[in-house]
Amino acid sequence: MIPFLDLITINAKYKKELKDACARVIDSGWYIMGNELTQFEIEFAAYCGANHAIGVANGLDALILTIRAWKELGKLKAGDEVIVQANTYIASVLAITENNLVPVLVEPNPVTYNLDPEIVRKAITPKTKLILPVHLYGQISPMQEIMRIAAEFNLLVLEDCAQSHGAEIDGKRAGNWGDAAGFSFYPGKNLGALGDAGAITTNDDELAQTLKALRNYGSHKKYENLYRGVNSRLDEIQAAMLRVKLVHLEFETSRRQQIAQKYRADITNPLITLPLVTDELAHVWHLFVVRCEQREALQKYLAALGIQTLIHYPIPPHKQQAYTEYQSHFLPITELIHQHVLSIPLDPTMSNEAIEQVINALNGFNA
Ligand SMILES: *Cc1c(COP(=O)(O)O)cnc(C)c1O
């Protein structure tokens, strides 16, 4: 059996370091908002090249709280429009509607799955205030063009970096392009905690201070509340786990890139469309997503060979029960993507033998 992602093996590599870090927290007697979080925030901000990182409870909260902070600072208000690609994971859209802003779902570029600057430009109205590029599957969006459009129309940019830790363009990493960025450290993400965790990165001092208050009841100072905040803190145990795993992230990313390169070189079946890569360092391969018109048949065939695959994602946000008002939107590129995509195993701990097995299986598929 080749699992889609083997979290046991991934974390077993760092078992001793993780257990030591865990013990350090247990023995400290300090479990929330302490040294581990402060250090992780410094280390993760440095990794991204940003001035600030603010730890929160999960990736969804990172996005929700950033939009909320901009509302508190008077930069956004209810009813403002936010441009986001329609083929994203639902969290990107939930962050917008949770704040009573209006998602404007646009078709993605059909080969990169990311925002297409020309389509973004056409979707701008006088109500547009924010662009939310999701660096989907691990490939960073065309940020130079997106930032140029944002400057031209005076729009904010919030990167959804939940799948793209470390992806870069011209040496500048995801999370350091927009006005702010939301990260998830869900266990299966490229940088995964051993539970829920998330963070925001930004170079904006005022935004960072506002976020630090919002995640902790709206309080800058104990028992004084500036905002009606929430409890969305990243606890010391998870911060300590993340500090261990951050040290190894570059190695894991380069292993993902090697495996992806091998897949791209050796999978040659004309029934299967491989992902397009804009630049080798632009993609950190959170997912290796192929397209196939006979997707269901391919998935069954691979399952019979013991190869586990997943679909990211079977139903786009505008077709979800949660968003009935968007059901009639005409988004044919997005809908076709959801019918054709299949994510094949890509795990930094995969053996060369398993990689060969996946390649041979895909090459042997004939519908
Ligand atoms: C995982 C993910 C999120 C949400 O992260 P959580 O930590 O699970 O809340 C947001 N956006 C995208 C694109 C994701 O893949």
mmCIF file of N, CA and C in Angstrom, residues 2 29 40-41 48 54 58 82 88 90 101 112 132 153 166 205 209 212 246 251 274 283 301 328 335 340 365:
data_model
loop_
_atom_site.group_PDB
_atom_site.id
_atom_site.type_symbol
_atom_site.label_atom_id
_atom_site.label_comp_id
_atom_site.label_asym_id
_atom_site.label_seq_id
_atom_site.Cartn_x
_atom_site.Cartn_y
_atom_site.Cartn_z
ATOM 1 N N ILE A 2 0.601 2.169 -0.914
ATOM 2 C CA ILE A 2 1.309 3.451 -0.894
ATOM 3 C C ILE A 2 0.313 4.497 -0.398
ATOM 4 N N GLY A 29 5.849 24.605 32.930
ATOM 5 C CA GLY A 29 4.663 25.056 33.669
ATOM 6 C C GLY A 29 3.946 26.221 33.006
ATOM 7 N N PHE A 40 8.898 30.949 18.105
ATOM 8 C CA PHE A 40 8.394 30.451 16.813
ATOM 9 C C PHE A 40 8.009 31.623 15.914
ATOM 10 N N GLU A 41 7.373 32.634 16.480
ATOM 11 C CA GLU A 41 6.976 33.795 15.671
ATOM 12 C C GLU A 41 8.203 34.468 15.053
ATOM 13 N N CYS A 48 10.047 33.379 6.372
ATOM 14 C CA CYS A 48 9.273 33.991 5.276
ATOM 15 C C CYS A 48 9.922 35.278 4.775
ATOM 16 N N ILE A 54 2.384 36.273 13.522
ATOM 17 C CA ILE A 54 1.487 36.255 14.680
ATOM 18 C C ILE A 54 0.809 34.899 14.705
ATOM 19 N N ASN A 58 -5.453 28.411 14.052
ATOM 20 C CA ASN A 58 -5.535 27.606 12.822
ATOM 21 C C ASN A 58 -5.477 28.534 11.612
ATOM 22 N N VAL A 82 -14.269 41.179 -2.443
ATOM 23 C CA VAL A 82 -12.967 40.506 -2.370
ATOM 24 C C VAL A 82 -12.848 39.545 -3.549
ATOM 25 N N THR A 88 -10.852 27.477 -5.058
ATOM 26 C CA THR A 88 -10.080 27.349 -3.816
ATOM 27 C C THR A 88 -10.764 26.417 -2.827
ATOM 28 N N ILE A 90 -12.652 25.829 0.655
ATOM 29 C CA ILE A 90 -13.735 26.654 1.196
ATOM 30 C C ILE A 90 -13.270 27.670 2.250
ATOM 31 N N LEU A 101 -18.038 40.447 4.234
ATOM 32 C CA LEU A 101 -17.593 41.008 2.966
ATOM 33 C C LEU A 101 -18.118 40.093 1.861
ATOM 34 N N THR A 112 -2.434 26.715 -14.141
ATOM 35 C CA THR A 112 -1.721 26.887 -12.864
ATOM 36 C C THR A 112 -2.681 26.779 -11.675
ATOM 37 N N LEU A 132 -7.539 38.241 -2.821
ATOM 38 C CA LEU A 132 -7.122 37.130 -1.954
ATOM 39 C C LEU A 132 -6.565 35.992 -2.828
ATOM 40 N N PHE A 153 -5.096 50.062 -8.333
ATOM 41 C CA PHE A 153 -6.485 50.274 -7.900
ATOM 42 C C PHE A 153 -6.605 50.503 -6.394
ATOM 43 N N GLY A 166 7.138 28.580 1.925
ATOM 44 C CA GLY A 166 8.469 28.581 1.303
ATOM 45 C C GLY A 166 8.490 28.738 -0.210
ATOM 46 N N ASP A 205 3.395 47.083 10.921
ATOM 47 C CA ASP A 205 3.468 47.070 12.393
ATOM 48 C C ASP A 205 2.101 47.230 13.047
ATOM 49 N N GLN A 209 0.139 44.543 15.522
ATOM 50 C CA GLN A 209 -0.321 44.844 16.890
ATOM 51 C C GLN A 209 -1.807 44.567 17.042
ATOM 52 N N LYS A 212 -2.381 40.851 17.261
ATOM 53 C CA LYS A 212 -1.971 40.300 18.556
ATOM 54 C C LYS A 212 -3.042 40.533 19.616
ATOM 55 N N LEU A 246 10.152 23.338 11.723
ATOM 56 C CA LEU A 246 10.596 24.432 10.844
ATOM 57 C C LEU A 246 12.063 24.255 10.443
ATOM 58 N N PHE A 251 14.675 21.066 3.918
ATOM 59 C CA PHE A 251 15.034 19.733 3.440
ATOM 60 C C PHE A 251 13.794 19.019 2.900
ATOM 61 N N LEU A 274 -0.033 16.651 -16.661
ATOM 62 C CA LEU A 274 0.808 16.953 -15.498
ATOM 63 C C LEU A 274 0.692 18.431 -15.124
ATOM 64 N N HIS A 283 7.225 26.454 -6.695
ATOM 65 C CA HIS A 283 6.293 25.386 -6.295
ATOM 66 C C HIS A 283 6.902 24.551 -5.173
ATOM 67 N N TYR A 301 -8.555 2.453 -10.574
ATOM 68 C CA TYR A 301 -7.434 1.651 -11.071
ATOM 69 C C TYR A 301 -6.235 1.748 -10.112
ATOM 70 N N SER A 328 -25.840 29.342 -9.093
ATOM 71 C CA SER A 328 -26.115 29.572 -10.508
ATOM 72 C C SER A 328 -24.969 30.311 -11.207
ATOM 73 N N GLU A 335 -15.527 24.343 -12.714
ATOM 74 C CA GLU A 335 -16.282 23.093 -12.589
ATOM 75 C C GLU A 335 -15.572 21.928 -13.280
ATOM 76 N N HIS A 340 -11.956 16.859 -13.005
ATOM 77 C CA HIS A 340 -10.796 16.171 -13.602
ATOM 78 C C HIS A 340 -9.596 15.982 -12.687
ATOM 79 N N PHE A 365 -1.963 3.112 -17.181
ATOM 80 C CA PHE A 365 -3.420 3.331 -17.232
ATOM 81 C C PHE A 365 -3.896 3.541 -18.657
#
